[in-house]
Tab-separated table of N, CA and C in Angstrom:
chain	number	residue	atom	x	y	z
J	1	UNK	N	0.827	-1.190	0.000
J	1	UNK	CA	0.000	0.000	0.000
J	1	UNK	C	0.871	1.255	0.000
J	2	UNK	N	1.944	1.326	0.870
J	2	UNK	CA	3.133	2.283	0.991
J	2	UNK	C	3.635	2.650	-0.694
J	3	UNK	N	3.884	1.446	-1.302
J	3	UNK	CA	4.540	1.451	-2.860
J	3	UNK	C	3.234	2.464	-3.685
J	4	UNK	N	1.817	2.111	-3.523
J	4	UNK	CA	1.028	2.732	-4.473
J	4	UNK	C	0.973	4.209	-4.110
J	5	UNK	N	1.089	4.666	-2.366
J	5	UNK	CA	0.560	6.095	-2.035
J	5	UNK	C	1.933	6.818	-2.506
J	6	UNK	N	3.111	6.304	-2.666
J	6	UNK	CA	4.296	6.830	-3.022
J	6	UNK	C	4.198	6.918	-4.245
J	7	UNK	N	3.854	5.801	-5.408
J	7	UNK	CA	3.594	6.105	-7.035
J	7	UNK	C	2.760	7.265	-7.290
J	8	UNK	N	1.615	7.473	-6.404
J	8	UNK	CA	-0.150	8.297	-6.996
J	8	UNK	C	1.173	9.810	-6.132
J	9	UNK	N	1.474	9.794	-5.164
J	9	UNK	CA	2.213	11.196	-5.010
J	9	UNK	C	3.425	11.719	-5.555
J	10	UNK	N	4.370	10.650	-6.427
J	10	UNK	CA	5.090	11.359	-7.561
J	10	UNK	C	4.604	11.317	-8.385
J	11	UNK	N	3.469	10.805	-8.675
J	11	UNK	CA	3.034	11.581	-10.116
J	11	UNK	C	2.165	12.890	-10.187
J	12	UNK	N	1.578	13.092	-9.054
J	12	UNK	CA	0.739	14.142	-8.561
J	12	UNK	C	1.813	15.611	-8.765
J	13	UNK	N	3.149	15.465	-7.722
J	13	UNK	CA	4.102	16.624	-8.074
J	13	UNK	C	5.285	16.322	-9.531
J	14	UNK	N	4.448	15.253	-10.373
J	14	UNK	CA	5.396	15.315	-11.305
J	14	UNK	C	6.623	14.915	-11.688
J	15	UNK	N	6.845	14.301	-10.633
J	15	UNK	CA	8.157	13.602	-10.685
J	15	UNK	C	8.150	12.014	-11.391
J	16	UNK	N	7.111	11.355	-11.325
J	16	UNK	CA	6.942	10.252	-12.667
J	16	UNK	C	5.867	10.481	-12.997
J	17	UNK	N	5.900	9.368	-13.639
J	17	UNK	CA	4.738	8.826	-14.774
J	17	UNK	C	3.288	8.379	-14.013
J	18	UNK	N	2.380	8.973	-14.480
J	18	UNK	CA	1.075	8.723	-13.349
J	18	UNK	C	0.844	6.983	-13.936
J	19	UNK	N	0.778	6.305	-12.550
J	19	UNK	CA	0.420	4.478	-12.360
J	19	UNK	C	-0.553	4.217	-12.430
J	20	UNK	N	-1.504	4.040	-13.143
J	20	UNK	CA	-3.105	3.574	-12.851
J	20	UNK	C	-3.971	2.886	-12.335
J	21	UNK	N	-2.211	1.708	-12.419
J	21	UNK	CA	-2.518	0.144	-11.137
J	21	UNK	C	-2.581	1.059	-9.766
J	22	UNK	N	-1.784	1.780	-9.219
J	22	UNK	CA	-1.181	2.445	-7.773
J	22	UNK	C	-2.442	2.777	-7.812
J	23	UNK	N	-3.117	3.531	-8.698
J	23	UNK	CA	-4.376	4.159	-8.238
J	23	UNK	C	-5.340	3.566	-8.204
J	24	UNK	N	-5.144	2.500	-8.897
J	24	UNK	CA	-6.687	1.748	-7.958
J	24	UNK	C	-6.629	1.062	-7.575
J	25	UNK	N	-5.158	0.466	-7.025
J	25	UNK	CA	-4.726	-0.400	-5.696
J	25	UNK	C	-5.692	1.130	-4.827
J	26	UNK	N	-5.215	2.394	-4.049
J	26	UNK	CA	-5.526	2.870	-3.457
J	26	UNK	C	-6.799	3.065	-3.277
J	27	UNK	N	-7.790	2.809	-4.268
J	27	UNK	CA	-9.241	3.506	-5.052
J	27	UNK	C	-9.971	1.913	-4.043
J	28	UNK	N	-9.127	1.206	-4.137
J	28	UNK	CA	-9.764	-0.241	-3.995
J	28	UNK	C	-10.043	-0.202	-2.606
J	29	UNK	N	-8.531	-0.193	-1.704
J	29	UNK	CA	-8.185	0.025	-0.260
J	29	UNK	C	-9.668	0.908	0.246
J	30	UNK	N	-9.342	2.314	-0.345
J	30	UNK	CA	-10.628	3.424	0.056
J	30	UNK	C	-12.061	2.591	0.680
J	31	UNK	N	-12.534	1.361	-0.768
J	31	UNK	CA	-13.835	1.133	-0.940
J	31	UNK	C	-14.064	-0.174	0.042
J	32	UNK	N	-12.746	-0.695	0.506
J	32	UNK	CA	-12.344	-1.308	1.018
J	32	UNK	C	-12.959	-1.145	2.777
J	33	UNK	N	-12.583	-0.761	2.769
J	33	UNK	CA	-12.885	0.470	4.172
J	33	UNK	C	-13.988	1.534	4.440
J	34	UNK	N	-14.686	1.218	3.471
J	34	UNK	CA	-16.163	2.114	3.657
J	34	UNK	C	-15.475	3.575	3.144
J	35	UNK	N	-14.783	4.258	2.851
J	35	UNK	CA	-14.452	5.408	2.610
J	35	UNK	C	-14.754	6.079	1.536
J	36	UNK	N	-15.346	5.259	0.840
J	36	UNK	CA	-16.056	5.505	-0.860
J	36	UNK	C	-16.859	4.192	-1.796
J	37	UNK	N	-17.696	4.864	-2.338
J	37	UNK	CA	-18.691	3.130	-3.055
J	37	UNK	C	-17.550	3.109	-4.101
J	38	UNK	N	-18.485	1.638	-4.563
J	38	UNK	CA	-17.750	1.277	-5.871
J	38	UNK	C	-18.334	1.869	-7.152
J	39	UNK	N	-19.287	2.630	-6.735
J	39	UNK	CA	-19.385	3.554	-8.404
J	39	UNK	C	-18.517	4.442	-8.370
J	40	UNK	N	-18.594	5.145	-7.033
J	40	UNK	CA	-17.486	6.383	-6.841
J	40	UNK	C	-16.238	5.934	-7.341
J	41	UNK	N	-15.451	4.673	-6.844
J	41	UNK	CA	-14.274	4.538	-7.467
J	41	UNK	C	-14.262	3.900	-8.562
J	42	UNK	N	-15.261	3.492	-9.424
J	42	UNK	CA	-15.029	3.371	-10.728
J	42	UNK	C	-15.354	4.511	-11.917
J	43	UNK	N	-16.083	5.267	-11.440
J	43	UNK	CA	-15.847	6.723	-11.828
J	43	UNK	C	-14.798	7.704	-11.505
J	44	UNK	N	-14.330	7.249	-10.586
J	44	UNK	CA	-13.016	8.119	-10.188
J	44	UNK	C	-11.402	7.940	-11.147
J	45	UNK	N	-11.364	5.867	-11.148
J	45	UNK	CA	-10.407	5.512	-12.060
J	45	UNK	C	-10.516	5.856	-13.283
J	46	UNK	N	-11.572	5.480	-13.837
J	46	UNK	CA	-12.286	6.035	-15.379
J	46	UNK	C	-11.458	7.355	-15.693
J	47	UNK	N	-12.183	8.561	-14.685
J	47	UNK	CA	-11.882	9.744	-15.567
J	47	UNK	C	-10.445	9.928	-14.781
J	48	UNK	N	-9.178	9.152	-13.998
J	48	UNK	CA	-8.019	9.444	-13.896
J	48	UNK	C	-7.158	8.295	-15.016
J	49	UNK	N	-7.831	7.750	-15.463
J	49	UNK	CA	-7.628	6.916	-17.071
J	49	UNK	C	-7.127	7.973	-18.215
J	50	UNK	N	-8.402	8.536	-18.037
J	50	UNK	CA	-8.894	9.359	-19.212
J	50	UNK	C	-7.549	10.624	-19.229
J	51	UNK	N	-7.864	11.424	-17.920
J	51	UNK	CA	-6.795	12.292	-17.752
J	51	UNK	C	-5.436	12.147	-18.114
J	52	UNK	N	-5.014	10.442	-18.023
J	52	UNK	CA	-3.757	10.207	-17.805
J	52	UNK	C	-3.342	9.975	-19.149
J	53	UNK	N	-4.084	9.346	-20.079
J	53	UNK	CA	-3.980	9.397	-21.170
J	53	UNK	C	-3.816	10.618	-22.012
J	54	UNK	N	-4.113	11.545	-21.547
J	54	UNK	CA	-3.684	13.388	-22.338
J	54	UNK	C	-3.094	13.777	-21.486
J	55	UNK	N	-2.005	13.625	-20.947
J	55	UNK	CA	-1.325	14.466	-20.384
J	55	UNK	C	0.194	13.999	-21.446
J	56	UNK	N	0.999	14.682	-21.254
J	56	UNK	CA	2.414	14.519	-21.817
J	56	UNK	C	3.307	13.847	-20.559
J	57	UNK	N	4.057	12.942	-21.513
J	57	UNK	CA	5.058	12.173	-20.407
J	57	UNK	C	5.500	13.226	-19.248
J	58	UNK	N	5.689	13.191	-18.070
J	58	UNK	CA	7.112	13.593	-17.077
J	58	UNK	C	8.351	13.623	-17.651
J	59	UNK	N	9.414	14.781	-17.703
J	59	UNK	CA	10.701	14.346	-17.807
J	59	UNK	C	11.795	13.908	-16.741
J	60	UNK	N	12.230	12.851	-16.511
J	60	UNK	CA	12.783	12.325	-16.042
J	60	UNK	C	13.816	13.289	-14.870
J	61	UNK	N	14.437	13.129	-13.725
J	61	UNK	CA	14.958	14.123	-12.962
J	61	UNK	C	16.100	13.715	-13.451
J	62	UNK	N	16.712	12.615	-13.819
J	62	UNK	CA	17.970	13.084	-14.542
J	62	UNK	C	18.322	13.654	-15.991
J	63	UNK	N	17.147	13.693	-17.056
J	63	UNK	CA	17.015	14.011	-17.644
J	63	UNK	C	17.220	15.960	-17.560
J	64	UNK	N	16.613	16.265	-16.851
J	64	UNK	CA	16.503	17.589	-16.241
J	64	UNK	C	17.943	18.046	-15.910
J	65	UNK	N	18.367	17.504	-15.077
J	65	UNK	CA	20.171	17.542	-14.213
J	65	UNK	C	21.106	17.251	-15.341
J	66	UNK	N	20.744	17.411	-16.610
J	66	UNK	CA	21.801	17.157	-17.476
J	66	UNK	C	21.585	18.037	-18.151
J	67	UNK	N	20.017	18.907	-18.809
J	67	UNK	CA	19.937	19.859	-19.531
J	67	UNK	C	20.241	21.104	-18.716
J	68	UNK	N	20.121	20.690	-17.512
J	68	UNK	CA	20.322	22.493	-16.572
J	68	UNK	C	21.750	22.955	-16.441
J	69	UNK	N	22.265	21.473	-16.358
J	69	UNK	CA	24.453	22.178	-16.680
J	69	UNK	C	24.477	23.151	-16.971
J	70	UNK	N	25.556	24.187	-16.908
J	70	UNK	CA	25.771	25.151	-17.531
J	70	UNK	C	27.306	24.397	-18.717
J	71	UNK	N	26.621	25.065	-19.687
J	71	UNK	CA	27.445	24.969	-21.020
J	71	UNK	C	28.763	25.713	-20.884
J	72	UNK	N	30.069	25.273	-21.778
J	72	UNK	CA	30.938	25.584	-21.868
J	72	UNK	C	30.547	27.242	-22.814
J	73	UNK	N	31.867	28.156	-22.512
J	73	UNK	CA	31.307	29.391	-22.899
J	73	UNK	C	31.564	29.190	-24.606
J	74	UNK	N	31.023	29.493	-25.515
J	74	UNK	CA	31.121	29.687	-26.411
J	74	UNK	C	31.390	30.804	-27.169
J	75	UNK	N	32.223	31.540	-28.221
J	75	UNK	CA	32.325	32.411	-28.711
J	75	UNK	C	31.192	32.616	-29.683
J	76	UNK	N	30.373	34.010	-29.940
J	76	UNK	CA	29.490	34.168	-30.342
J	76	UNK	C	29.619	34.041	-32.144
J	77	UNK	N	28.534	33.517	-32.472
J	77	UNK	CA	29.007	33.111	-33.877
J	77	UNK	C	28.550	34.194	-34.516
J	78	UNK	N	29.188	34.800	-35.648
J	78	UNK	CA	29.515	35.893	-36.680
J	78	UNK	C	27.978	35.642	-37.482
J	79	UNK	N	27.483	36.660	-37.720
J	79	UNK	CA	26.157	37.031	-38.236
J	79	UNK	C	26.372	36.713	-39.708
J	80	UNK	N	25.936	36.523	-40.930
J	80	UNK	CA	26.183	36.139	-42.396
J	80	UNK	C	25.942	37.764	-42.628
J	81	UNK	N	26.441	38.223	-43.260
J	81	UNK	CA	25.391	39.396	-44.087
J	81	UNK	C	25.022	38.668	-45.214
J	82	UNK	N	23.427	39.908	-45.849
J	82	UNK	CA	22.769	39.008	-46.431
J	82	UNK	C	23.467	39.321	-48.320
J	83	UNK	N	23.076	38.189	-48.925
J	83	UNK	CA	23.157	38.250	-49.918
J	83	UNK	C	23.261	39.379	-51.034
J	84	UNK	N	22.099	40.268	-50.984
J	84	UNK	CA	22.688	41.808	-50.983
J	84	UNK	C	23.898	42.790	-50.973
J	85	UNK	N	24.223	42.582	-49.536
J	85	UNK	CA	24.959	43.397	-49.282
J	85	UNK	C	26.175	42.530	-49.422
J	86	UNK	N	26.413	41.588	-49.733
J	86	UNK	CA	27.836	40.948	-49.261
J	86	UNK	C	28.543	40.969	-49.612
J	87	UNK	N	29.993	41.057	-49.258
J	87	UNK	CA	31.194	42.120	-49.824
J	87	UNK	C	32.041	41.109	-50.865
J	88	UNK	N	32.410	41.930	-51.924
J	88	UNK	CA	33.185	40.751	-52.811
J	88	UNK	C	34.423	40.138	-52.881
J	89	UNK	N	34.924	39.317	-52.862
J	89	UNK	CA	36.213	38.905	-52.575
J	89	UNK	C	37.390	39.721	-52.983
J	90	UNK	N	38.129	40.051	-52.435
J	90	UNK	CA	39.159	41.090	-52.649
J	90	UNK	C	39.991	40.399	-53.739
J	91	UNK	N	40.575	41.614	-54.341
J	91	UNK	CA	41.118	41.201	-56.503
J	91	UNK	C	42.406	40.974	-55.472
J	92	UNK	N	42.764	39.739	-56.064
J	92	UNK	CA	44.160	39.397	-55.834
J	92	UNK	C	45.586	40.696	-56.191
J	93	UNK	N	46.287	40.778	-55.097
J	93	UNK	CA	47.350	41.719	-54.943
J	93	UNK	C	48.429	41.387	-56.270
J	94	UNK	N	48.344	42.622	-56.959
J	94	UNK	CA	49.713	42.979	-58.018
J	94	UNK	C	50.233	42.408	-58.106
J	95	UNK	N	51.437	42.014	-58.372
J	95	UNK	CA	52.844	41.297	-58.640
J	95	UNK	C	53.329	43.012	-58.270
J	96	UNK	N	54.960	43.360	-57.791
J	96	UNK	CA	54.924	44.530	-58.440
J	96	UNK	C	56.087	44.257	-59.717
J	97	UNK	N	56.140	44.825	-60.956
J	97	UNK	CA	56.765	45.261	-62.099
J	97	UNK	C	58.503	44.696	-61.996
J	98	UNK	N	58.781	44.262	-61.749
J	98	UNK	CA	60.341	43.795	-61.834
J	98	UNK	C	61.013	44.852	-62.590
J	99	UNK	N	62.045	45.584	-61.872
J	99	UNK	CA	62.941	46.983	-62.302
J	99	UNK	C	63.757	46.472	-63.483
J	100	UNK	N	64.208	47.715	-64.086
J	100	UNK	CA	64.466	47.250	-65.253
J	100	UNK	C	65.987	47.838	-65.332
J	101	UNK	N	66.890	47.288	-66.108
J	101	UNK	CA	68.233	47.781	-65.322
J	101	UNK	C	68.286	49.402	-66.021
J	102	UNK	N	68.831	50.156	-65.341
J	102	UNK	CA	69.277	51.902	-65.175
J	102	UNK	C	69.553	51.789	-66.629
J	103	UNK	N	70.043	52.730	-67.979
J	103	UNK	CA	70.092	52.639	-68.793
J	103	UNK	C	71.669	53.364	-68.893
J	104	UNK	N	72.763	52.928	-69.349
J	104	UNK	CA	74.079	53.172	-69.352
J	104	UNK	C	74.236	54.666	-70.205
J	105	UNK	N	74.788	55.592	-69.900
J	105	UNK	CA	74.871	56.895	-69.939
J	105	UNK	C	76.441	56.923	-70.737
């Protein structure tokens, strides 16, 4: 009974996956004990069926403890300019002229 009230209360704050067995192990116990009929808890499992089925998985707590790291720093990456404006490759540099010998006087 300890195992199901521990499953139905991490899934309640989210920390797993809601159990449906846990919950009507508990739903059962309740009716068990005069604490609720058995329409009540078969209307109760029903629409925590229903619920459980549209909700989106839990993510996992280690799952979590691995995306919250802080990242190595990265240098910010250089913006493209756009197509437009973008500058043209610079004209390859001269040769310069090879001197020519002085002319004998």
């Amino acid at each position: 009974m300890s195992g199901a009230l521990r499953d139905v209360i991490g899934a309640a704050a989210g920390l797993t996956a809601f159990a449906v067995e846990s919950a009507r192990d508990l739903v059962q116990y309740m009716v068990r004990r005069g604490q609720m009929t058995q329409e009540e808890a078969d209307k109760l499992i029903r629409e925590a069926e229903e619920a459980s089925a549209k909700r989106p998985k839990p993510v996992k707590a280690d799952a979590v403890k691995k995306t919250a790291e802080p990242k190595a720093a990265k240098a910010p990456a250089k913006a493209k300019a756009p197509a437009a404006v973008a500058k043209k490759p610079a004209a390859p540099a001269k040769k310069p002229a090879p001197k020519k010998p002085a002319a004998k006087k």
